């Protein structure tokens, strides 16, 4: 992770966005429940999109069938109460970056 990472600190973990992609960090218990290590990285080439669904930031990843529930999805982080706007803004950052160089920022 670079020093210039943008972070979303959710209810059950953190997501770091940097030049390499996304990195999820969770406790051992939360990671085990999702079938991943405590640090789980996804390169930009595999990130398709992100959205907040039912108070969870969920990231669509190439080659991965998303779990029905966010608590079983290694590419999701549950949001804290009152964190919906921050989650939507973080999803927007992910979507802009995943769209590539041709994407235009929306203001």
mmCIF file of N, CA, C and O in Angstrom:
data_model
loop_
_atom_site.group_PDB
_atom_site.id
_atom_site.type_symbol
_atom_site.label_atom_id
_atom_site.label_comp_id
_atom_site.label_asym_id
_atom_site.label_seq_id
_atom_site.Cartn_x
_atom_site.Cartn_y
_atom_site.Cartn_z
ATOM 1 N N UNK A 1 0.827 -1.175 0.000
ATOM 2 C CA UNK A 1 0.000 0.000 0.000
ATOM 3 C C UNK A 1 0.875 1.244 0.000
ATOM 4 O O UNK A 1 1.831 1.319 0.730
ATOM 5 N N UNK A 2 0.493 2.202 -0.801
ATOM 6 C CA UNK A 2 1.279 3.434 -0.839
ATOM 7 C C UNK A 2 0.883 4.358 0.304
ATOM 8 O O UNK A 2 -0.162 4.196 0.917
ATOM 9 N N UNK A 3 1.721 5.344 0.555
ATOM 10 C CA UNK A 3 1.432 6.316 1.599
ATOM 11 C C UNK A 3 0.227 7.190 1.252
ATOM 12 O O UNK A 3 -0.364 7.811 2.113
ATOM 13 N N UNK A 4 -0.134 7.229 -0.034
ATOM 14 C CA UNK A 4 -1.219 8.095 -0.467
ATOM 15 C C UNK A 4 -2.547 7.342 -0.598
ATOM 16 O O UNK A 4 -3.417 7.752 -1.352
ATOM 17 N N UNK A 5 -2.711 6.270 0.131
ATOM 18 C CA UNK A 5 -3.937 5.485 0.067
ATOM 19 C C UNK A 5 -5.100 6.265 0.679
ATOM 20 O O UNK A 5 -4.940 6.990 1.647
ATOM 21 N N UNK A 6 -6.280 6.094 0.073
ATOM 22 C CA UNK A 6 -7.522 6.613 0.613
ATOM 23 C C UNK A 6 -8.178 5.465 1.354
ATOM 24 O O UNK A 6 -8.194 4.342 0.863
ATOM 25 N N UNK A 7 -8.732 5.719 2.541
ATOM 26 C CA UNK A 7 -9.218 4.644 3.396
ATOM 27 C C UNK A 7 -10.692 4.815 3.736
ATOM 28 O O UNK A 7 -11.135 5.909 4.061
ATOM 29 N N UNK A 8 -11.429 3.702 3.690
ATOM 30 C CA UNK A 8 -12.785 3.632 4.235
ATOM 31 C C UNK A 8 -12.709 2.678 5.421
ATOM 32 O O UNK A 8 -12.402 1.494 5.253
ATOM 33 N N UNK A 9 -12.951 3.191 6.613
ATOM 34 C CA UNK A 9 -12.895 2.402 7.837
ATOM 35 C C UNK A 9 -14.314 1.978 8.187
ATOM 36 O O UNK A 9 -15.071 2.727 8.794
ATOM 37 N N UNK A 10 -14.697 0.769 7.786
ATOM 38 C CA UNK A 10 -16.053 0.283 7.984
ATOM 39 C C UNK A 10 -16.261 -0.427 9.303
ATOM 40 O O UNK A 10 -15.369 -0.479 10.157
ATOM 41 N N UNK A 11 -17.435 -1.001 9.449
ATOM 42 C CA UNK A 11 -17.825 -1.696 10.674
ATOM 43 C C UNK A 11 -17.003 -2.961 10.903
ATOM 44 O O UNK A 11 -16.640 -3.283 12.025
ATOM 45 N N UNK A 12 -16.717 -3.685 9.832
ATOM 46 C CA UNK A 12 -16.030 -4.969 9.985
ATOM 47 C C UNK A 12 -14.716 -5.047 9.225
ATOM 48 O O UNK A 12 -14.235 -6.129 8.906
ATOM 49 N N UNK A 13 -14.122 -3.902 8.936
ATOM 50 C CA UNK A 13 -12.835 -3.891 8.258
ATOM 51 C C UNK A 13 -12.566 -2.561 7.602
ATOM 52 O O UNK A 13 -13.379 -1.641 7.663
ATOM 53 N N UNK A 14 -11.400 -2.470 6.979
ATOM 54 C CA UNK A 14 -10.995 -1.264 6.264
ATOM 55 C C UNK A 14 -10.726 -1.617 4.814
ATOM 56 O O UNK A 14 -10.299 -2.730 4.511
ATOM 57 N N UNK A 15 -10.960 -0.630 3.937
ATOM 58 C CA UNK A 15 -10.607 -0.768 2.527
ATOM 59 C C UNK A 15 -9.671 0.383 2.188
ATOM 60 O O UNK A 15 -9.984 1.542 2.453
ATOM 61 N N UNK A 16 -8.534 0.046 1.619
ATOM 62 C CA UNK A 16 -7.554 1.029 1.182
ATOM 63 C C UNK A 16 -7.580 1.084 -0.341
ATOM 64 O O UNK A 16 -7.527 0.047 -1.002
ATOM 65 N N UNK A 17 -7.659 2.279 -0.903
ATOM 66 C CA UNK A 17 -7.618 2.495 -2.343
ATOM 67 C C UNK A 17 -6.305 3.205 -2.638
ATOM 68 O O UNK A 17 -6.023 4.251 -2.055
ATOM 69 N N UNK A 18 -5.488 2.611 -3.515
ATOM 70 C CA UNK A 18 -4.236 3.260 -3.905
ATOM 71 C C UNK A 18 -3.949 2.958 -5.369
ATOM 72 O O UNK A 18 -4.807 2.418 -6.072
ATOM 73 N N UNK A 19 -2.763 3.295 -5.834
ATOM 74 C CA UNK A 19 -2.414 3.117 -7.243
ATOM 75 C C UNK A 19 -2.427 1.663 -7.696
ATOM 76 O O UNK A 19 -2.585 1.387 -8.885
ATOM 77 N N UNK A 20 -2.270 0.730 -6.779
ATOM 78 C CA UNK A 20 -2.219 -0.691 -7.132
ATOM 79 C C UNK A 20 -3.592 -1.350 -7.198
ATOM 80 O O UNK A 20 -3.755 -2.373 -7.839
ATOM 81 N N UNK A 21 -4.557 -0.799 -6.484
ATOM 82 C CA UNK A 21 -5.896 -1.396 -6.439
ATOM 83 C C UNK A 21 -6.518 -1.188 -5.080
ATOM 84 O O UNK A 21 -6.309 -0.165 -4.429
ATOM 85 N N UNK A 22 -7.285 -2.181 -4.650
ATOM 86 C CA UNK A 22 -7.954 -2.130 -3.351
ATOM 87 C C UNK A 22 -7.350 -3.170 -2.429
ATOM 88 O O UNK A 22 -7.037 -4.282 -2.865
ATOM 89 N N UNK A 23 -7.224 -2.822 -1.166
ATOM 90 C CA UNK A 23 -6.751 -3.766 -0.166
ATOM 91 C C UNK A 23 -7.729 -3.745 0.995
ATOM 92 O O UNK A 23 -8.029 -2.690 1.550
ATOM 93 N N UNK A 24 -8.249 -4.921 1.333
ATOM 94 C CA UNK A 24 -9.163 -5.072 2.456
ATOM 95 C C UNK A 24 -8.374 -5.604 3.642
ATOM 96 O O UNK A 24 -7.588 -6.537 3.491
ATOM 97 N N UNK A 25 -8.587 -5.022 4.812
ATOM 98 C CA UNK A 25 -7.972 -5.517 6.053
ATOM 99 C C UNK A 25 -9.077 -5.804 7.048
ATOM 100 O O UNK A 25 -9.971 -4.975 7.253
ATOM 101 N N UNK A 26 -9.018 -6.998 7.667
ATOM 102 C CA UNK A 26 -10.023 -7.409 8.648
ATOM 103 C C UNK A 26 -9.361 -8.152 9.792
ATOM 104 O O UNK A 26 -8.227 -8.591 9.689
ATOM 105 N N UNK A 27 -10.121 -8.349 10.861
ATOM 106 C CA UNK A 27 -9.644 -9.209 11.941
ATOM 107 C C UNK A 27 -9.615 -10.645 11.428
ATOM 108 O O UNK A 27 -10.240 -10.970 10.415
ATOM 109 N N UNK A 28 -8.925 -11.488 12.158
ATOM 110 C CA UNK A 28 -8.839 -12.894 11.759
ATOM 111 C C UNK A 28 -10.229 -13.531 11.706
ATOM 112 O O UNK A 28 -10.538 -14.275 10.775
ATOM 113 N N UNK A 29 -11.075 -13.235 12.684
ATOM 114 C CA UNK A 29 -12.423 -13.818 12.713
ATOM 115 C C UNK A 29 -13.241 -13.381 11.493
ATOM 116 O O UNK A 29 -13.871 -14.196 10.834
ATOM 117 N N UNK A 30 -13.224 -12.086 11.179
ATOM 118 C CA UNK A 30 -13.991 -11.574 10.029
ATOM 119 C C UNK A 30 -13.448 -12.124 8.715
ATOM 120 O O UNK A 30 -14.202 -12.429 7.808
ATOM 121 N N UNK A 31 -12.131 -12.226 8.600
ATOM 122 C CA UNK A 31 -11.521 -12.746 7.380
ATOM 123 C C UNK A 31 -11.850 -14.219 7.188
ATOM 124 O O UNK A 31 -12.190 -14.649 6.079
ATOM 125 N N UNK A 32 -11.788 -14.997 8.251
ATOM 126 C CA UNK A 32 -12.093 -16.427 8.169
ATOM 127 C C UNK A 32 -13.521 -16.646 7.709
ATOM 128 O O UNK A 32 -13.785 -17.511 6.871
ATOM 129 N N UNK A 33 -14.444 -15.843 8.208
ATOM 130 C CA UNK A 33 -15.843 -15.952 7.806
ATOM 131 C C UNK A 33 -16.067 -15.655 6.337
ATOM 132 O O UNK A 33 -17.053 -16.094 5.749
ATOM 133 N N UNK A 34 -15.146 -14.939 5.721
ATOM 134 C CA UNK A 34 -15.257 -14.597 4.304
ATOM 135 C C UNK A 34 -14.333 -15.436 3.433
ATOM 136 O O UNK A 34 -14.288 -15.272 2.222
ATOM 137 N N UNK A 35 -13.561 -16.319 4.073
ATOM 138 C CA UNK A 35 -12.703 -17.227 3.321
ATOM 139 C C UNK A 35 -11.449 -16.591 2.732
ATOM 140 O O UNK A 35 -10.953 -17.046 1.707
ATOM 141 N N UNK A 36 -10.942 -15.537 3.374
ATOM 142 C CA UNK A 36 -9.734 -14.858 2.893
ATOM 143 C C UNK A 36 -8.769 -14.632 4.050
ATOM 144 O O UNK A 36 -9.110 -14.828 5.208
ATOM 145 N N UNK A 37 -7.556 -14.179 3.711
ATOM 146 C CA UNK A 37 -6.589 -13.793 4.731
ATOM 147 C C UNK A 37 -6.994 -12.453 5.342
ATOM 148 O O UNK A 37 -7.865 -11.762 4.813
ATOM 149 N N UNK A 38 -6.330 -12.073 6.412
ATOM 150 C CA UNK A 38 -6.658 -10.808 7.068
ATOM 151 C C UNK A 38 -6.373 -9.605 6.155
ATOM 152 O O UNK A 38 -6.984 -8.563 6.307
ATOM 153 N N UNK A 39 -5.459 -9.757 5.213
ATOM 154 C CA UNK A 39 -5.205 -8.738 4.190
ATOM 155 C C UNK A 39 -5.498 -9.372 2.836
ATOM 156 O O UNK A 39 -4.938 -10.403 2.485
ATOM 157 N N UNK A 40 -6.413 -8.746 2.107
ATOM 158 C CA UNK A 40 -6.913 -9.287 0.841
ATOM 159 C C UNK A 40 -6.827 -8.175 -0.204
ATOM 160 O O UNK A 40 -7.502 -7.157 -0.079
ATOM 161 N N UNK A 41 -5.971 -8.343 -1.216
ATOM 162 C CA UNK A 41 -5.756 -7.293 -2.214
ATOM 163 C C UNK A 41 -6.375 -7.656 -3.556
ATOM 164 O O UNK A 41 -6.396 -8.825 -3.949
ATOM 165 N N UNK A 42 -6.882 -6.626 -4.247
ATOM 166 C CA UNK A 42 -7.474 -6.788 -5.575
ATOM 167 C C UNK A 42 -6.832 -5.750 -6.496
ATOM 168 O O UNK A 42 -6.942 -4.549 -6.237
ATOM 169 N N UNK A 43 -6.182 -6.186 -7.577
ATOM 170 C CA UNK A 43 -5.579 -5.213 -8.498
ATOM 171 C C UNK A 43 -6.658 -4.502 -9.313
ATOM 172 O O UNK A 43 -7.762 -5.026 -9.515
ATOM 173 N N UNK A 44 -6.354 -3.300 -9.796
ATOM 174 C CA UNK A 44 -7.327 -2.538 -10.583
ATOM 175 C C UNK A 44 -7.808 -3.311 -11.801
ATOM 176 O O UNK A 44 -8.957 -3.164 -12.212
ATOM 177 N N UNK A 45 -6.970 -4.147 -12.371
ATOM 178 C CA UNK A 45 -7.368 -4.894 -13.565
ATOM 179 C C UNK A 45 -8.533 -5.846 -13.294
ATOM 180 O O UNK A 45 -9.238 -6.242 -14.214
ATOM 181 N N UNK A 46 -8.765 -6.200 -12.032
ATOM 182 C CA UNK A 46 -9.856 -7.115 -11.681
ATOM 183 C C UNK A 46 -11.094 -6.401 -11.145
ATOM 184 O O UNK A 46 -12.166 -6.995 -11.069
ATOM 185 N N UNK A 47 -10.967 -5.133 -10.785
ATOM 186 C CA UNK A 47 -12.102 -4.386 -10.223
ATOM 187 C C UNK A 47 -13.020 -3.948 -11.351
ATOM 188 O O UNK A 47 -12.583 -3.341 -12.321
ATOM 189 N N UNK A 48 -14.315 -4.279 -11.224
ATOM 190 C CA UNK A 48 -15.302 -3.898 -12.243
ATOM 191 C C UNK A 48 -16.133 -2.693 -11.812
ATOM 192 O O UNK A 48 -16.349 -1.785 -12.588
ATOM 193 N N UNK A 49 -16.651 -2.709 -10.597
ATOM 194 C CA UNK A 49 -17.478 -1.600 -10.110
ATOM 195 C C UNK A 49 -17.679 -1.757 -8.616
ATOM 196 O O UNK A 49 -17.328 -2.785 -8.035
ATOM 197 N N UNK A 50 -18.277 -0.718 -8.024
ATOM 198 C CA UNK A 50 -18.587 -0.751 -6.594
ATOM 199 C C UNK A 50 -19.885 0.001 -6.356
ATOM 200 O O UNK A 50 -20.232 0.915 -7.106
ATOM 201 N N UNK A 51 -20.590 -0.404 -5.312
ATOM 202 C CA UNK A 51 -21.837 0.267 -4.936
ATOM 203 C C UNK A 51 -22.125 -0.030 -3.474
ATOM 204 O O UNK A 51 -21.646 -1.019 -2.919
ATOM 205 N N UNK A 52 -22.909 0.853 -2.864
ATOM 206 C CA UNK A 52 -23.390 0.596 -1.515
ATOM 207 C C UNK A 52 -24.750 -0.071 -1.642
ATOM 208 O O UNK A 52 -25.649 0.452 -2.289
ATOM 209 N N UNK A 53 -24.868 -1.242 -1.038
ATOM 210 C CA UNK A 53 -26.107 -2.011 -1.051
ATOM 211 C C UNK A 53 -26.420 -2.432 0.375
ATOM 212 O O UNK A 53 -25.610 -3.097 1.008
ATOM 213 N N UNK A 54 -27.583 -2.044 0.855
ATOM 214 C CA UNK A 54 -28.015 -2.408 2.209
ATOM 215 C C UNK A 54 -26.928 -2.166 3.248
ATOM 216 O O UNK A 54 -26.561 -3.045 4.013
ATOM 217 N N UNK A 55 -26.377 -0.967 3.247
ATOM 218 C CA UNK A 55 -25.370 -0.550 4.228
ATOM 219 C C UNK A 55 -24.043 -1.295 4.146
ATOM 220 O O UNK A 55 -23.333 -1.412 5.139
ATOM 221 N N UNK A 56 -23.709 -1.803 2.966
ATOM 222 C CA UNK A 56 -22.412 -2.434 2.746
ATOM 223 C C UNK A 56 -21.809 -1.909 1.449
ATOM 224 O O UNK A 56 -22.525 -1.776 0.451
ATOM 225 N N UNK A 57 -20.517 -1.614 1.462
ATOM 226 C CA UNK A 57 -19.797 -1.304 0.241
ATOM 227 C C UNK A 57 -19.460 -2.633 -0.399
ATOM 228 O O UNK A 57 -18.777 -3.466 0.211
ATOM 229 N N UNK A 58 -19.954 -2.857 -1.608
ATOM 230 C CA UNK A 58 -19.698 -4.118 -2.298
ATOM 231 C C UNK A 58 -18.979 -3.844 -3.607
ATOM 232 O O UNK A 58 -19.368 -2.972 -4.365
ATOM 233 N N UNK A 59 -17.919 -4.599 -3.846
ATOM 234 C CA UNK A 59 -17.088 -4.423 -5.034
ATOM 235 C C UNK A 59 -17.256 -5.646 -5.929
ATOM 236 O O UNK A 59 -17.096 -6.781 -5.465
ATOM 237 N N UNK A 60 -17.586 -5.396 -7.202
ATOM 238 C CA UNK A 60 -17.663 -6.480 -8.183
ATOM 239 C C UNK A 60 -16.270 -6.719 -8.731
ATOM 240 O O UNK A 60 -15.605 -5.782 -9.186
ATOM 241 N N UNK A 61 -15.850 -7.989 -8.697
ATOM 242 C CA UNK A 61 -14.505 -8.368 -9.103
ATOM 243 C C UNK A 61 -14.597 -9.406 -10.213
ATOM 244 O O UNK A 61 -15.378 -10.358 -10.118
ATOM 245 N N UNK A 62 -13.804 -9.227 -11.266
ATOM 246 C CA UNK A 62 -13.781 -10.158 -12.389
ATOM 247 C C UNK A 62 -13.439 -11.560 -11.897
ATOM 248 O O UNK A 62 -12.556 -11.740 -11.067
ATOM 249 N N UNK A 63 -14.174 -12.535 -12.387
ATOM 250 C CA UNK A 63 -13.901 -13.928 -12.059
ATOM 251 C C UNK A 63 -14.398 -14.374 -10.704
ATOM 252 O O UNK A 63 -14.080 -15.471 -10.252
ATOM 253 N N UNK A 64 -15.175 -13.534 -10.027
ATOM 254 C CA UNK A 64 -15.673 -13.884 -8.696
ATOM 255 C C UNK A 64 -17.189 -13.772 -8.669
ATOM 256 O O UNK A 64 -17.739 -12.730 -9.037
ATOM 257 N N UNK A 65 -17.850 -14.854 -8.267
ATOM 258 C CA UNK A 65 -19.299 -14.825 -8.088
ATOM 259 C C UNK A 65 -19.588 -14.272 -6.709
ATOM 260 O O UNK A 65 -19.240 -14.882 -5.700
ATOM 261 N N UNK A 66 -20.219 -13.137 -6.670
ATOM 262 C CA UNK A 66 -20.474 -12.441 -5.412
ATOM 263 C C UNK A 66 -21.414 -13.228 -4.511
ATOM 264 O O UNK A 66 -22.422 -13.760 -4.956
ATOM 265 N N UNK A 67 -21.058 -13.284 -3.246
ATOM 266 C CA UNK A 67 -21.899 -13.948 -2.247
ATOM 267 C C UNK A 67 -23.211 -13.189 -2.095
ATOM 268 O O UNK A 67 -23.267 -11.972 -2.275
ATOM 269 N N UNK A 68 -24.268 -13.899 -1.765
ATOM 270 C CA UNK A 68 -25.577 -13.262 -1.600
ATOM 271 C C UNK A 68 -25.567 -12.257 -0.457
ATOM 272 O O UNK A 68 -26.097 -11.167 -0.567
ATOM 273 N N UNK A 69 -24.944 -12.614 0.648
ATOM 274 C CA UNK A 69 -24.871 -11.730 1.813
ATOM 275 C C UNK A 69 -23.496 -11.069 1.893
ATOM 276 O O UNK A 69 -22.484 -11.712 1.649
ATOM 277 N N UNK A 70 -23.476 -9.809 2.273
ATOM 278 C CA UNK A 70 -22.200 -9.089 2.362
ATOM 279 C C UNK A 70 -21.271 -9.706 3.397
ATOM 280 O O UNK A 70 -20.054 -9.643 3.252
ATOM 281 N N UNK A 71 -21.809 -10.313 4.436
ATOM 282 C CA UNK A 71 -20.973 -10.883 5.495
ATOM 283 C C UNK A 71 -20.177 -12.100 5.014
ATOM 284 O O UNK A 71 -19.228 -12.503 5.672
ATOM 285 N N UNK A 72 -20.537 -12.665 3.873
ATOM 286 C CA UNK A 72 -19.776 -13.766 3.297
ATOM 287 C C UNK A 72 -18.961 -13.354 2.092
ATOM 288 O O UNK A 72 -18.290 -14.174 1.472
ATOM 289 N N UNK A 73 -19.000 -12.089 1.739
ATOM 290 C CA UNK A 73 -18.335 -11.572 0.547
ATOM 291 C C UNK A 73 -16.980 -10.972 0.911
ATOM 292 O O UNK A 73 -16.925 -9.980 1.641
ATOM 293 N N UNK A 74 -15.873 -11.542 0.414
ATOM 294 C CA UNK A 74 -14.557 -10.995 0.743
ATOM 295 C C UNK A 74 -14.315 -9.619 0.138
ATOM 296 O O UNK A 74 -13.399 -8.917 0.536
ATOM 297 N N UNK A 75 -15.164 -9.228 -0.812
ATOM 298 C CA UNK A 75 -15.008 -7.951 -1.500
ATOM 299 C C UNK A 75 -16.058 -6.945 -1.045
ATOM 300 O O UNK A 75 -16.533 -6.118 -1.823
ATOM 301 N N UNK A 76 -16.437 -7.033 0.228
ATOM 302 C CA UNK A 76 -17.434 -6.127 0.804
ATOM 303 C C UNK A 76 -17.007 -5.727 2.215
ATOM 304 O O UNK A 76 -16.306 -6.469 2.896
ATOM 305 N N UNK A 77 -17.463 -4.544 2.606
ATOM 306 C CA UNK A 77 -17.251 -4.066 3.969
ATOM 307 C C UNK A 77 -18.559 -3.457 4.439
ATOM 308 O O UNK A 77 -19.154 -2.625 3.745
ATOM 309 N N UNK A 78 -19.027 -3.882 5.602
ATOM 310 C CA UNK A 78 -20.240 -3.312 6.173
ATOM 311 C C UNK A 78 -19.916 -1.916 6.703
ATOM 312 O O UNK A 78 -18.866 -1.690 7.301
ATOM 313 N N UNK A 79 -20.831 -0.992 6.458
ATOM 314 C CA UNK A 79 -20.639 0.394 6.871
ATOM 315 C C UNK A 79 -21.111 0.612 8.300
ATOM 316 O O UNK A 79 -22.033 -0.056 8.758
ATOM 317 N N UNK A 80 -20.479 1.569 8.958
ATOM 318 C CA UNK A 80 -20.918 1.978 10.287
ATOM 319 C C UNK A 80 -22.187 2.816 10.150
ATOM 320 O O UNK A 80 -22.460 3.379 9.079
ATOM 321 N N UNK A 81 -22.934 2.940 11.226
ATOM 322 C CA UNK A 81 -24.118 3.786 11.234
ATOM 323 C C UNK A 81 -23.729 5.215 10.845
ATOM 324 O O UNK A 81 -22.735 5.744 11.334
ATOM 325 N N UNK A 82 -24.482 5.816 9.943
ATOM 326 C CA UNK A 82 -24.212 7.176 9.506
ATOM 327 C C UNK A 82 -23.081 7.301 8.492
ATOM 328 O O UNK A 82 -22.650 8.403 8.186
ATOM 329 N N UNK A 83 -22.623 6.182 7.948
ATOM 330 C CA UNK A 83 -21.490 6.202 7.034
ATOM 331 C C UNK A 83 -21.924 6.056 5.567
ATOM 332 O O UNK A 83 -21.091 5.898 4.688
ATOM 333 N N UNK A 84 -23.202 6.141 5.287
ATOM 334 C CA UNK A 84 -23.711 5.927 3.928
ATOM 335 C C UNK A 84 -23.092 6.902 2.921
ATOM 336 O O UNK A 84 -22.674 6.501 1.836
ATOM 337 N N UNK A 85 -23.032 8.177 3.246
ATOM 338 C CA UNK A 85 -22.462 9.158 2.317
ATOM 339 C C UNK A 85 -20.995 8.867 2.040
ATOM 340 O O UNK A 85 -20.543 8.958 0.900
ATOM 341 N N UNK A 86 -20.249 8.538 3.069
ATOM 342 C CA UNK A 86 -18.832 8.204 2.888
ATOM 343 C C UNK A 86 -18.686 6.953 2.029
ATOM 344 O O UNK A 86 -17.795 6.884 1.177
ATOM 345 N N UNK A 87 -19.570 5.972 2.228
ATOM 346 C CA UNK A 87 -19.546 4.757 1.419
ATOM 347 C C UNK A 87 -19.855 5.034 -0.039
ATOM 348 O O UNK A 87 -19.190 4.512 -0.941
ATOM 349 N N UNK A 88 -20.862 5.884 -0.287
ATOM 350 C CA UNK A 88 -21.205 6.259 -1.666
ATOM 351 C C UNK A 88 -20.045 7.002 -2.333
ATOM 352 O O UNK A 88 -19.735 6.756 -3.503
ATOM 353 N N UNK A 89 -19.400 7.911 -1.595
ATOM 354 C CA UNK A 89 -18.271 8.660 -2.148
ATOM 355 C C UNK A 89 -17.098 7.729 -2.453
ATOM 356 O O UNK A 89 -16.435 7.868 -3.492
ATOM 357 N N UNK A 90 -16.852 6.755 -1.583
ATOM 358 C CA UNK A 90 -15.761 5.805 -1.798
ATOM 359 C C UNK A 90 -16.070 4.931 -3.008
ATOM 360 O O UNK A 90 -15.190 4.669 -3.835
ATOM 361 N N UNK A 91 -17.320 4.484 -3.148
ATOM 362 C CA UNK A 91 -17.727 3.697 -4.314
ATOM 363 C C UNK A 91 -17.529 4.501 -5.592
ATOM 364 O O UNK A 91 -17.077 3.965 -6.612
ATOM 365 N N UNK A 92 -17.823 5.784 -5.547
ATOM 366 C CA UNK A 92 -17.629 6.649 -6.709
ATOM 367 C C UNK A 92 -16.152 6.731 -7.090
ATOM 368 O O UNK A 92 -15.804 6.681 -8.274
ATOM 369 N N UNK A 93 -15.276 6.847 -6.095
ATOM 370 C CA UNK A 93 -13.832 6.853 -6.359
ATOM 371 C C UNK A 93 -13.401 5.542 -7.027
ATOM 372 O O UNK A 93 -12.628 5.546 -7.986
ATOM 373 N N UNK A 94 -13.902 4.434 -6.508
ATOM 374 C CA UNK A 94 -13.569 3.121 -7.080
ATOM 375 C C UNK A 94 -14.058 3.042 -8.521
ATOM 376 O O UNK A 94 -13.323 2.617 -9.419
ATOM 377 N N UNK A 95 -15.294 3.448 -8.767
ATOM 378 C CA UNK A 95 -15.863 3.359 -10.112
ATOM 379 C C UNK A 95 -15.117 4.232 -11.106
ATOM 380 O O UNK A 95 -14.893 3.821 -12.253
ATOM 381 N N UNK A 96 -14.701 5.418 -10.682
ATOM 382 C CA UNK A 96 -13.941 6.299 -11.558
ATOM 383 C C UNK A 96 -12.603 5.665 -11.909
ATOM 384 O O UNK A 96 -12.195 5.634 -13.068
ATOM 385 N N UNK A 97 -11.930 5.120 -10.917
ATOM 386 C CA UNK A 97 -10.625 4.491 -11.152
ATOM 387 C C UNK A 97 -10.762 3.218 -11.991
ATOM 388 O O UNK A 97 -9.971 2.969 -12.892
ATOM 389 N N UNK A 98 -11.797 2.425 -11.720
ATOM 390 C CA UNK A 98 -12.004 1.180 -12.458
ATOM 391 C C UNK A 98 -12.353 1.440 -13.923
ATOM 392 O O UNK A 98 -12.058 0.614 -14.789
ATOM 393 N N UNK A 99 -12.958 2.597 -14.208
ATOM 394 C CA UNK A 99 -13.335 2.935 -15.584
ATOM 395 C C UNK A 99 -12.116 3.264 -16.434
ATOM 396 O O UNK A 99 -12.197 3.234 -17.661
ATOM 397 N N UNK A 100 -10.999 3.582 -15.809
ATOM 398 C CA UNK A 100 -9.766 3.833 -16.545
ATOM 399 C C UNK A 100 -9.543 5.290 -16.892
ATOM 400 O O UNK A 100 -10.267 6.177 -16.437
ATOM 401 N N UNK A 101 -8.552 5.528 -17.726
ATOM 402 C CA UNK A 101 -8.131 6.876 -18.077
ATOM 403 C C UNK A 101 -9.205 7.668 -18.823
ATOM 404 O O UNK A 101 -9.188 8.889 -18.803
ATOM 405 N N UNK A 102 -10.109 6.997 -19.508
ATOM 406 C CA UNK A 102 -11.126 7.681 -20.304
ATOM 407 C C UNK A 102 -12.251 8.230 -19.428
ATOM 408 O O UNK A 102 -13.085 9.001 -19.882
ATOM 409 N N UNK A 103 -12.285 7.847 -18.157
ATOM 410 C CA UNK A 103 -13.371 8.286 -17.272
ATOM 411 C C UNK A 103 -13.203 9.752 -16.927
ATOM 412 O O UNK A 103 -12.112 10.251 -16.744
ATOM 413 N N UNK A 104 -14.327 10.418 -16.829
ATOM 414 C CA UNK A 104 -14.320 11.826 -16.421
ATOM 415 C C UNK A 104 -14.913 11.917 -15.033
ATOM 416 O O UNK A 104 -15.932 11.282 -14.755
ATOM 417 N N UNK A 105 -14.294 12.688 -14.181
ATOM 418 C CA UNK A 105 -14.816 12.862 -12.824
ATOM 419 C C UNK A 105 -16.141 13.597 -12.897
ATOM 420 O O UNK A 105 -16.335 14.497 -13.696
ATOM 421 N N UNK A 106 -17.083 13.210 -12.052
ATOM 422 C CA UNK A 106 -18.397 13.844 -11.995
ATOM 423 C C UNK A 106 -18.446 14.719 -10.755
ATOM 424 O O UNK A 106 -18.146 14.268 -9.656
ATOM 425 N N UNK A 107 -18.819 15.981 -10.941
ATOM 426 C CA UNK A 107 -18.889 16.919 -9.828
ATOM 427 C C UNK A 107 -20.311 17.336 -9.605
ATOM 428 O O UNK A 107 -21.106 17.423 -10.470
#
